[in-house]
Amino acid sequence: MTINIIDAEKFKKAFFSGAYNLNNKKEYINELNVFPVPDGDTGTNMTLTIMSAASEINNLKDPTMAEIASAVSYGSLRGARGNSGVILSQLFRGFSKEVKEKESMGVIDLSEGFQHAVETAYHAVMKPKEGTILTVAKGMAHKAKDITTLNPEIDIIAFLEEVIEYGDKVLQNTPELLPVLKEAGVVDSGGMGLMTFFKGVLSSLKGEDIVLDESEGSAVKEEGASDKAAVGSGNDEISTASITYGYCTEFIILLDEPLMDQQVEELKNYLLSIGDSVVCVADEEIVKVHVHTDHPGLAFECGLHHGQLTRMKVDNMREEHKERVVLASEVAAARKNEDMNSSITNEPYKKFGFIQVGAGDGITRIFKDLGTSYVISGGQTMNPSTEDILNAINKVKAKNIFIFPNNKNIILAANQAASICHDKKIIVVPSKTIPEGITAMITFSDEMTPDENLKEMIYAMEQVKTGEVTFSIRDTSIDGKVIKKDDIMGISEEGIESVGNDIKEVTKELIKTMVDSESGLITLYYGDKITEDEADDLVKELEDSYSDIEVDIHYGGQPLFYYLVSVE
């Protein structure tokens, strides 16, 4: 079988096949993660990212190449979760930008798309690390260029077979570039996810489309499916009293050319002149618009000045309200976790706002007591997407908003959200742990500029050592330690410090490695599986062991981690 051209229909089928292959094998990819901690995991994050793109494509009827490319870019960008998901979204974004003007793709187009994909992804990562998904993508792009230079007439299937074969070789070499992979005896999980996607694409082009394993679940909504399960998604907190404008209007502008910040502001101001509840998020290629108005046509007409419109949707909110009243009691229960954020709705605009990412009712309460505007429920196993962070930004009424990811796997998604938000100044504080986020928040001064605050926050975080106590989810060997499933682990910034079967003893051993002659304060946040009495017993033993150091304890209520620890 030979193929010389990929048209829109083949492109769509191939993308779905690749997405489904990744979805079906995500648990295997998760198992390749080096650290055996409960995690958001690479396979899961990449799957959620790619399924967001698949959902966007699925909403299109008889799409053109340009529409598919825009849907892939937009969906993956908004749905990106974790570092692996963000990098995957940037690969898709670069590729889509290269091919969106094509009516079909040949091998030269594919090769050029690969080059642009890698350039975009490397540019998005502050300090690219080799031995990762980036290395695999770069190797495939180089191979693609070599092949088309030597044989520009090569068949697409033969071309992809060679590229994928070489990608597998690069993947197998990742342990030589990252010692931690070699010690654990695994290849890079992100690279494996990328290869899994491409193998699904190739399978489709050969006439063997990968089918979604329904047992794994799917984020792709069937065409024509109702949105009612979302209970008025996008129209939160409406009541008959507050419906000044009757139509919830949403659409996406496929830009003729990128908008300047001033143009985005002008668009937003116009929308405010004909309605309220305006959300206007722009990047280089698209603008997502949401507005409540009595004249949807005027909103659409304004959008048409900047490009083509897609995903247009108009809902009669007064009519929907009658349905939602019936569901009010059920919705109230579902929104229980949002109670602490609800006070934002009627706040006036402030100079500064703060968004923290964290899990646990105690952690949320601590953040709120420190002045946090909005807490995104998430963390280790629940990496919020770029869209989740953008939604939080839209809910915080402030001109300058600090975002604290509090997890190294969320920083890229936060940066990506900041890069496409133009109507507020977004400052991403690179906090990798909950204690760092707390320390940085304490450091804030409203007498300093945002940039001055960021500098002080980073300095303050550098003075704090942080650790965590959790359990192993698999057998492995790392940091010279043999670890069995369900072992208790004490992990510092340097790696796994202590392993055992007793939570208290492992925690004490972890703290011992963190304390030095300059330490003056040990702070512990105990999780939802630790009782207050157990926490108090640990504090007493620590006070006996470190009589010249203050020991502080707080209820965090965080899942998965028995204790979060900071030493300063």
Coordinates of C-alpha atoms in Angstrom, one line a residue:
M1 CA 0.0 0.0 0.0
T2 CA 1.3 3.4 -0.9
I3 CA 0.1 7.0 0.0
N4 CA 1.5 10.1 -1.5
I5 CA -1.0 12.6 -0.1
I6 CA -2.7 13.0 3.3
D7 CA -6.0 15.0 2.9
A8 CA -8.2 16.4 5.6
E9 CA -10.2 13.1 6.0
K10 CA -7.0 11.0 6.4
F11 CA -5.5 13.6 8.7
K12 CA -8.5 13.4 11.0
K13 CA -8.6 9.6 11.0
A14 CA -4.9 9.3 11.6
F15 CA -5.0 11.8 14.5
F16 CA -7.8 9.9 16.2
S17 CA -6.0 6.6 15.7
G18 CA -2.9 8.0 17.3
A19 CA -4.9 9.5 20.2
Y20 CA -6.7 6.3 20.8
N21 CA -3.5 4.3 20.7
L22 CA -2.0 6.6 23.4
N23 CA -5.2 6.3 25.4
N24 CA -5.3 2.6 25.3
K25 CA -1.7 2.2 26.4
K26 CA -1.5 5.0 28.9
E27 CA -1.2 2.7 32.0
Y28 CA 1.8 1.0 30.4
I29 CA 3.4 4.4 29.8
N30 CA 2.6 5.4 33.4
E31 CA 4.5 2.4 34.6
L32 CA 7.7 3.8 33.0
N33 CA 7.7 6.8 35.4
V34 CA 11.0 6.5 37.4
F35 CA 9.7 7.8 40.7
P36 CA 7.3 5.3 42.3
V37 CA 5.2 8.0 44.0
P38 CA 1.5 8.5 43.4
D39 CA 1.6 10.9 40.5
G40 CA -0.4 12.6 37.7
D41 CA 1.8 10.3 35.5
T42 CA 3.0 10.9 32.0
G43 CA 0.6 8.5 30.2
T44 CA -2.5 10.0 31.9
N45 CA -1.3 13.6 31.3
M46 CA -0.5 13.1 27.6
T47 CA -3.8 11.2 27.1
L48 CA -5.9 14.0 28.7
T49 CA -4.0 16.6 26.6
I50 CA -4.5 14.7 23.3
M51 CA -8.1 13.8 24.0
S52 CA -8.9 17.5 24.5
A53 CA -7.6 18.0 21.0
A54 CA -9.6 15.1 19.7
S55 CA -12.8 16.6 21.3
E56 CA -12.2 19.8 19.4
I57 CA -11.8 17.9 16.1
N58 CA -14.9 15.8 16.8
N59 CA -17.0 19.0 17.1
L60 CA -16.2 19.8 13.4
K61 CA -18.3 18.6 10.5
D62 CA -16.5 17.8 7.3
P63 CA -13.5 19.9 8.5
T64 CA -10.8 21.3 6.2
M65 CA -7.1 20.8 6.9
A66 CA -6.9 24.3 8.4
E67 CA -9.8 23.6 10.7
I68 CA -8.3 20.3 11.9
A69 CA -4.9 22.0 12.5
S70 CA -6.6 24.8 14.5
A71 CA -8.6 22.3 16.5
V72 CA -5.5 20.3 17.3
S73 CA -3.6 23.4 18.3
Y74 CA -6.4 24.9 20.3
G75 CA -7.6 21.7 22.0
S76 CA -4.2 20.5 23.1
L77 CA -3.1 23.9 24.2
R78 CA -6.2 24.3 26.5
G79 CA -6.2 20.7 27.7
A80 CA -2.4 20.4 28.4
R81 CA -1.6 18.8 31.7
G82 CA 1.7 18.2 33.3
N83 CA 5.1 18.9 31.7
S84 CA 4.7 16.0 29.2
G85 CA 1.2 17.3 28.1
V86 CA 2.4 20.9 27.7
I87 CA 5.4 19.7 25.6
L88 CA 3.1 17.5 23.5
S89 CA 0.7 20.5 23.0
Q90 CA 3.7 22.6 21.8
L91 CA 4.7 19.9 19.3
F92 CA 1.2 19.9 18.0
R93 CA 1.0 23.6 17.9
G94 CA 4.2 24.0 15.9
F95 CA 3.2 21.2 13.5
S96 CA -0.3 22.7 13.0
K97 CA 1.0 26.1 12.3
E98 CA 3.2 24.7 9.5
V99 CA 0.5 22.7 7.8
K100 CA -2.7 24.8 8.4
E101 CA -2.5 26.6 5.0
K102 CA -2.2 23.3 3.1
E103 CA -5.1 21.5 1.4
S104 CA -3.2 18.3 1.8
M105 CA 0.2 17.1 3.0
G106 CA 3.0 15.3 1.3
V107 CA 6.3 14.0 2.8
I108 CA 8.0 17.5 2.4
D109 CA 5.1 19.1 4.3
L110 CA 5.3 16.4 7.0
S111 CA 9.1 16.9 7.4
E112 CA 8.7 20.7 7.6
G113 CA 5.9 20.2 10.1
F114 CA 8.2 18.0 12.3
Q115 CA 11.0 20.7 12.2
H116 CA 8.6 23.5 13.2
A117 CA 7.1 21.2 15.9
V118 CA 10.5 20.6 17.6
E119 CA 11.5 24.3 17.3
T120 CA 8.2 25.4 19.0
A121 CA 8.5 22.8 21.8
Y122 CA 12.2 23.6 22.6
H123 CA 11.4 27.3 22.7
A124 CA 8.6 26.7 25.2
V125 CA 10.8 24.9 27.7
M126 CA 13.1 27.1 29.7
K127 CA 15.9 24.5 30.3
P128 CA 15.3 21.6 27.9
K129 CA 16.6 18.3 29.2
E130 CA 17.9 15.7 26.9
G131 CA 16.9 12.1 27.3
T132 CA 13.2 13.1 27.3
I133 CA 10.3 13.5 24.9
L134 CA 12.1 16.5 23.4
T135 CA 15.1 14.3 22.5
V136 CA 12.9 11.7 20.8
A137 CA 11.0 14.4 18.8
K138 CA 14.2 16.1 17.7
G139 CA 15.7 12.8 16.5
M140 CA 12.6 12.1 14.5
A141 CA 12.6 15.6 13.0
H142 CA 16.3 15.2 12.0
K143 CA 15.6 11.8 10.4
A144 CA 12.6 13.2 8.5
K145 CA 14.7 16.0 7.0
D146 CA 17.5 13.5 6.1
I147 CA 15.0 11.2 4.3
T148 CA 13.3 13.9 2.3
T149 CA 16.6 15.5 1.3
L150 CA 17.8 12.2 -0.1
N151 CA 14.5 11.0 -1.5
P152 CA 11.8 13.8 -1.8
E153 CA 9.5 11.4 -3.7
I154 CA 9.4 8.8 -1.0
D155 CA 6.0 7.3 -0.2
I156 CA 4.4 8.6 3.0
I157 CA 4.1 5.2 4.7
A158 CA 7.7 4.3 3.9
F159 CA 8.7 7.7 5.2
L160 CA 6.9 7.3 8.5
E161 CA 8.1 3.8 8.9
E162 CA 11.7 5.0 8.7
V163 CA 11.1 8.0 11.0
I164 CA 9.3 5.8 13.6
E165 CA 12.0 3.2 13.5
Y166 CA 14.6 5.9 14.1
G167 CA 12.5 7.4 16.9
D168 CA 12.4 4.0 18.6
K169 CA 16.2 3.9 18.5
V170 CA 16.5 7.4 20.0
L171 CA 14.0 6.3 22.7
Q172 CA 16.0 3.2 23.6
N173 CA 19.0 5.4 24.0
T174 CA 17.4 7.8 26.5
P175 CA 18.7 5.9 29.5
E176 CA 22.2 6.7 28.3
L177 CA 21.4 10.4 28.5
L178 CA 19.6 10.3 31.8
P179 CA 21.3 8.2 34.5
V180 CA 18.1 8.0 36.6
L181 CA 16.4 6.2 33.7
K182 CA 19.3 3.8 33.4
E183 CA 19.2 3.0 37.2
A184 CA 15.5 2.3 37.1
G185 CA 15.9 0.2 33.9
V186 CA 13.3 2.1 31.8
V187 CA 13.2 4.4 28.8
D188 CA 11.7 7.9 29.0
S189 CA 7.9 7.7 29.5
G190 CA 7.2 10.9 27.5
G191 CA 9.2 9.7 24.6
M192 CA 7.3 6.4 24.7
G193 CA 4.0 8.3 24.7
L194 CA 5.1 10.2 21.6
M195 CA 6.1 7.0 19.8
T196 CA 2.8 5.4 20.8
F197 CA 0.9 8.3 19.2
F198 CA 2.9 8.0 15.9
K199 CA 2.5 4.3 15.7
G200 CA -1.3 4.8 15.9
V201 CA -1.1 7.4 13.1
L202 CA 0.9 5.0 10.9
S203 CA -1.5 2.2 11.6
S204 CA -4.4 4.3 10.4
L205 CA -2.6 5.3 7.2
K206 CA -2.1 1.5 6.5
G207 CA -5.8 1.1 6.8
E208 CA -5.8 -0.4 10.4
D209 CA -7.4 2.4 12.5
I210 CA -6.9 2.0 16.3
V211 CA -10.2 1.7 18.1
L212 CA -10.8 3.4 21.5
D213 CA -10.7 0.9 24.3
E214 CA -14.0 1.8 26.0
S215 CA -12.9 0.3 29.2
E216 CA -10.3 3.0 29.5
G217 CA -12.9 5.7 29.0
S218 CA -12.9 8.6 26.6
A219 CA -12.8 12.4 26.8
V220 CA -14.2 12.6 23.3
K221 CA -17.8 13.6 23.2
E222 CA -19.9 12.2 20.4
E223 CA -21.2 14.6 17.8
G224 CA -24.6 15.9 18.7
A225 CA -24.3 14.8 22.4
S226 CA -26.0 17.1 24.8
D227 CA -24.1 19.5 27.1
K228 CA -26.8 19.2 29.8
A229 CA -24.6 16.9 31.8
A230 CA -22.4 19.8 32.4
V231 CA -25.3 21.6 34.0
G232 CA -25.0 24.8 32.1
S233 CA -21.2 24.8 31.7
G234 CA -20.0 28.2 31.0
N235 CA -23.0 29.9 32.6
D236 CA -22.2 29.4 36.3
E237 CA -24.0 31.3 39.0
I238 CA -26.8 32.7 36.9
S239 CA -30.2 33.5 38.3
T240 CA -33.2 35.3 36.8
A241 CA -32.3 38.4 38.9
S242 CA -28.8 38.5 37.5
I243 CA -29.6 37.8 33.8
T244 CA -29.2 41.4 32.5
Y245 CA -28.5 40.0 29.0
G246 CA -30.3 36.9 27.7
Y247 CA -27.9 35.1 25.4
C248 CA -24.8 33.3 26.4
T249 CA -22.7 33.7 23.2
E250 CA -19.5 31.8 22.5
F251 CA -17.3 31.5 19.5
I252 CA -13.7 31.1 18.3
I253 CA -12.0 33.5 15.8
L254 CA -9.5 31.9 13.5
L255 CA -7.3 35.0 13.1
D256 CA -6.2 36.4 9.8
E257 CA -3.2 37.7 11.6
P258 CA -2.1 37.9 15.3
L259 CA -3.7 40.6 17.4
M260 CA -1.7 43.2 19.2
D261 CA -2.5 43.6 22.9
Q262 CA -4.3 46.9 22.1
Q263 CA -6.5 45.2 19.6
V264 CA -7.4 42.5 22.1
E265 CA -8.3 45.2 24.6
E266 CA -10.4 47.0 22.0
L267 CA -12.3 43.8 21.2
K268 CA -12.9 43.2 24.9
N269 CA -14.2 46.8 25.4
Y270 CA -16.6 46.4 22.4
L271 CA -18.0 43.2 23.9
L272 CA -18.4 45.0 27.2
S273 CA -20.4 47.7 25.5
I274 CA -23.0 45.2 24.2
G275 CA -23.0 42.8 27.2
D276 CA -21.2 41.5 30.3
S277 CA -19.5 38.3 31.6
V278 CA -16.8 38.8 28.9
V279 CA -14.0 36.3 28.5
C280 CA -11.6 37.1 25.7
V281 CA -8.5 34.9 25.5
A282 CA -6.1 35.3 22.5
D283 CA -3.0 33.6 21.2
E284 CA -1.2 34.0 17.9
E285 CA -3.8 32.0 15.9
I286 CA -7.1 32.1 17.7
V287 CA -9.3 34.1 20.0
K288 CA -11.8 32.4 22.3
V289 CA -14.8 34.7 23.1
H290 CA -17.5 34.4 25.7
V291 CA -20.1 37.1 26.3
H292 CA -23.6 37.5 27.7
T293 CA -25.5 39.8 25.3
D294 CA -28.9 40.6 23.9
H295 CA -27.4 40.9 20.4
P296 CA -25.3 37.8 19.5
G297 CA -25.1 38.9 15.9
L298 CA -23.2 42.0 16.9
A299 CA -20.6 39.9 18.7
F300 CA -20.2 37.6 15.7
E301 CA -20.0 40.7 13.4
C302 CA -17.2 42.1 15.5
G303 CA -15.3 38.8 15.4
L304 CA -15.6 38.6 11.6
H305 CA -13.4 41.8 11.4
H306 CA -10.5 39.7 12.6
G307 CA -11.0 36.4 10.9
Q308 CA -13.2 33.4 10.3
L309 CA -15.6 32.2 13.0
T310 CA -16.0 28.6 14.3
R311 CA -17.6 26.8 17.3
M312 CA -20.4 29.4 17.4
K313 CA -22.9 28.7 20.2
V314 CA -25.8 30.8 21.5
D315 CA -27.8 29.7 24.6
N316 CA -31.0 31.4 25.9
M317 CA -30.0 31.7 29.5
R318 CA -33.5 32.7 30.7
E319 CA -34.9 29.5 29.2
E320 CA -32.0 27.4 30.6
H321 CA -32.6 28.9 34.0
K322 CA -36.0 27.1 34.3
E323 CA -34.2 23.8 33.7
R324 CA -31.4 24.5 36.1
V325 CA -33.7 25.4 39.0
V326 CA -34.9 21.7 38.9
L327 CA -31.2 20.6 39.2
A328 CA -30.2 23.1 41.9
S329 CA -29.9 20.7 44.8
E330 CA -27.7 18.3 42.8
V331 CA -25.5 21.1 41.6
A332 CA -25.1 22.5 45.1
A333 CA -23.6 19.2 46.2
A334 CA -21.3 19.1 43.3
R335 CA -20.0 22.5 44.1
K336 CA -19.2 21.9 47.7
N337 CA -15.4 22.1 46.9
E338 CA -15.9 25.6 45.5
D339 CA -17.3 27.1 48.6
M340 CA -14.0 28.7 49.7
N341 CA -13.7 30.4 46.2
S342 CA -17.2 31.7 46.0
S343 CA -16.5 35.0 47.7
I344 CA -14.6 36.2 44.6
T345 CA -17.8 36.7 42.5
N346 CA -18.8 40.1 43.8
E347 CA -15.4 41.5 44.7
P348 CA -14.2 44.7 43.1
Y349 CA -11.1 44.7 41.0
K350 CA -8.0 44.7 43.1
K351 CA -4.3 45.6 42.4
F352 CA -3.1 42.1 43.3
G353 CA -4.6 38.6 43.2
F354 CA -3.2 35.2 44.0
I355 CA -3.9 31.7 42.7
Q356 CA -2.6 28.6 44.5
V357 CA -2.7 25.0 43.4
G358 CA -3.2 22.5 46.2
A359 CA -5.2 19.6 47.6
G360 CA -6.7 19.2 51.1
D361 CA -9.2 21.2 53.0
G362 CA -6.5 22.3 55.6
I363 CA -4.1 23.4 52.9
T364 CA -6.9 25.3 51.2
R365 CA -7.8 27.0 54.5
I366 CA -4.1 28.0 55.1
F367 CA -3.9 29.5 51.6
K368 CA -7.1 31.4 52.1
D369 CA -5.9 32.7 55.5
L370 CA -2.8 34.1 53.8
G371 CA -4.9 36.0 51.3
T372 CA -5.1 33.7 48.4
S373 CA -7.9 34.7 46.0
Y374 CA -8.5 31.3 44.4
V375 CA -7.3 27.8 45.1
I376 CA -7.3 25.3 42.2
S377 CA -7.9 21.8 43.5
G378 CA -5.0 19.8 42.2
G379 CA -1.5 18.6 42.7
Q380 CA 0.4 15.3 42.3
T381 CA -2.3 13.1 40.8
M382 CA -4.5 16.0 39.6
N383 CA -2.4 18.2 37.4
P384 CA -4.7 21.1 36.3
S385 CA -4.8 21.9 32.6
T386 CA -3.9 25.2 31.0
E387 CA -7.7 25.7 30.6
D388 CA -8.2 25.1 34.3
I389 CA -5.6 27.8 35.1
L390 CA -7.1 30.2 32.6
N391 CA -10.6 29.7 34.1
A392 CA -9.1 30.5 37.6
I393 CA -7.4 33.6 36.1
N394 CA -10.8 34.8 34.7
K395 CA -12.4 34.4 38.1
V396 CA -9.9 36.5 40.0
K397 CA -10.7 40.2 39.7
A398 CA -7.2 41.7 39.9
K399 CA -4.9 43.5 37.5
N400 CA -1.8 41.6 38.6
I401 CA -2.2 37.9 39.4
F402 CA 0.5 35.7 41.0
I403 CA 0.1 31.9 40.2
F404 CA 1.8 29.4 42.5
P405 CA 1.8 25.9 40.8
N406 CA 3.3 24.2 43.9
N407 CA 4.4 21.3 41.8
K408 CA 7.2 21.1 39.2
N409 CA 4.8 19.2 36.9
I410 CA 2.4 22.2 36.8
I411 CA 4.8 25.1 36.1
L412 CA 4.8 24.7 32.3
A413 CA 1.0 24.7 32.2
A414 CA 0.9 27.8 34.3
N415 CA 3.5 29.5 32.0
Q416 CA 1.4 28.5 29.0
A417 CA -1.7 30.0 30.5
A418 CA 0.2 33.2 31.3
S419 CA 1.5 33.5 27.7
I420 CA -2.0 33.5 26.2
C421 CA -3.7 35.9 28.8
H422 CA -3.4 39.4 27.6
D423 CA -5.8 41.5 29.7
K424 CA -4.0 40.9 33.1
K425 CA -0.4 40.8 34.2
I426 CA 0.3 37.2 35.1
I427 CA 3.3 36.3 37.3
V428 CA 4.1 32.6 37.6
V429 CA 6.0 32.0 40.8
P430 CA 8.0 28.7 40.2
S431 CA 7.0 27.0 43.4
K432 CA 7.5 23.3 43.3
T433 CA 5.9 22.3 46.6
I434 CA 3.1 23.4 48.9
P435 CA 5.6 24.7 51.6
E436 CA 7.3 26.8 49.0
G437 CA 4.0 28.3 47.9
I438 CA 3.2 29.2 51.5
T439 CA 6.6 30.7 52.1
A440 CA 6.4 32.8 48.9
M441 CA 2.9 34.0 49.8
I442 CA 4.1 35.1 53.3
T443 CA 6.9 37.1 51.6
F444 CA 4.5 39.2 49.5
S445 CA 4.4 43.0 50.1
D446 CA 1.8 45.3 48.4
E447 CA 4.4 48.1 48.6
M448 CA 6.6 46.4 46.0
T449 CA 6.0 46.0 42.2
P450 CA 5.1 42.5 40.8
D451 CA 8.6 42.0 39.5
E452 CA 10.1 43.0 42.9
N453 CA 7.8 40.6 44.7
L454 CA 8.7 37.8 42.3
K455 CA 12.4 38.3 43.0
E456 CA 11.8 38.3 46.8
M457 CA 9.5 35.2 46.6
I458 CA 12.1 33.2 44.7
Y459 CA 14.8 34.2 47.2
A460 CA 12.6 33.2 50.1
M461 CA 11.8 29.8 48.5
E462 CA 15.5 29.2 48.1
Q463 CA 15.9 29.4 51.9
V464 CA 13.4 26.6 52.6
K465 CA 14.1 22.9 52.4
T466 CA 11.0 20.9 51.6
G467 CA 10.2 17.2 51.9
E468 CA 7.3 14.8 51.7
V469 CA 6.3 11.4 53.0
T470 CA 4.3 9.1 50.8
F471 CA 4.1 5.5 49.7
S472 CA 5.5 3.5 46.8
I473 CA 3.1 2.4 44.0
R474 CA 5.5 0.0 42.4
D475 CA 8.7 -2.0 42.9
T476 CA 11.8 -0.2 41.7
S477 CA 15.4 0.7 42.3
I478 CA 16.4 4.4 42.5
D479 CA 19.0 6.5 44.3
G480 CA 20.7 3.3 45.3
K481 CA 17.7 2.0 47.2
V482 CA 15.6 -1.0 46.5
I483 CA 12.0 -0.1 47.0
K484 CA 9.0 -2.4 47.2
K485 CA 5.4 -1.5 46.5
D486 CA 3.6 0.1 49.5
D487 CA 6.9 1.0 51.2
I488 CA 6.9 4.4 53.0
M489 CA 9.3 6.9 51.5
G490 CA 10.7 10.2 52.7
I491 CA 11.6 12.3 49.8
S492 CA 13.6 15.6 49.9
E493 CA 14.7 17.9 47.0
E494 CA 17.8 15.7 46.7
G495 CA 15.8 12.5 46.2
I496 CA 14.6 9.5 48.2
E497 CA 16.2 9.9 51.7
S498 CA 14.5 7.2 53.8
V499 CA 12.5 4.0 53.1
G500 CA 10.7 1.8 55.6
N501 CA 7.4 0.5 56.9
D502 CA 6.7 2.9 59.7
I503 CA 5.4 6.4 58.8
K504 CA 6.7 8.1 61.9
E505 CA 10.2 6.6 61.7
V506 CA 10.6 7.4 58.0
T507 CA 9.5 11.0 58.6
K508 CA 12.0 11.4 61.4
E509 CA 14.8 10.0 59.2
L510 CA 13.8 12.4 56.4
I511 CA 13.9 15.4 58.7
K512 CA 17.3 14.3 60.1
T513 CA 18.7 14.6 56.5
M514 CA 17.2 18.1 56.1
V515 CA 18.3 19.7 59.4
D516 CA 21.6 21.4 59.7
S517 CA 23.3 23.8 62.1
E518 CA 21.5 26.8 60.6
S519 CA 18.0 25.3 60.9
G520 CA 15.6 27.2 63.2
L521 CA 12.1 26.0 62.3
I522 CA 10.6 22.6 61.3
T523 CA 7.0 22.8 60.0
L524 CA 4.8 19.8 59.3
Y525 CA 1.5 19.6 57.5
Y526 CA -0.2 16.3 58.2
G527 CA -2.5 14.6 55.6
D528 CA -5.9 13.0 55.6
K529 CA -4.6 9.6 56.7
I530 CA -2.9 10.9 59.8
T531 CA -4.8 11.5 63.1
E532 CA -4.2 14.6 65.2
D533 CA -2.9 12.3 68.0
E534 CA -0.4 10.7 65.7
A535 CA 0.8 14.1 64.5
D536 CA 1.2 15.4 68.1
D537 CA 3.2 12.3 69.1
L538 CA 5.6 13.0 66.2
V539 CA 6.0 16.6 67.2
K540 CA 6.9 15.6 70.8
E541 CA 9.6 13.3 69.6
L542 CA 11.0 16.0 67.3
E543 CA 11.0 18.6 70.1
D544 CA 13.0 16.1 72.2
S545 CA 15.4 15.5 69.4
Y546 CA 15.8 19.1 68.4
S547 CA 15.5 21.2 71.6
D548 CA 17.0 24.3 70.0
I549 CA 14.7 24.2 66.9
E550 CA 11.0 25.3 66.9
V551 CA 8.6 22.6 65.7
D552 CA 5.3 23.7 64.2
I553 CA 2.4 21.4 63.1
H554 CA -0.7 22.2 60.9
Y555 CA -3.5 20.1 59.6
G556 CA -3.2 19.9 55.8
G557 CA -5.7 17.2 54.9
Q558 CA -3.8 16.5 51.7
P559 CA -4.3 13.1 50.1
L560 CA -1.5 10.7 49.2
F561 CA 1.1 12.4 51.4
Y562 CA 1.2 11.5 55.1
Y563 CA 3.3 14.6 55.8
L564 CA 4.6 17.6 54.0
V565 CA 7.7 19.0 55.7
S566 CA 9.7 22.3 55.5
V567 CA 12.9 23.2 57.3
E568 CA 14.2 26.7 57.4

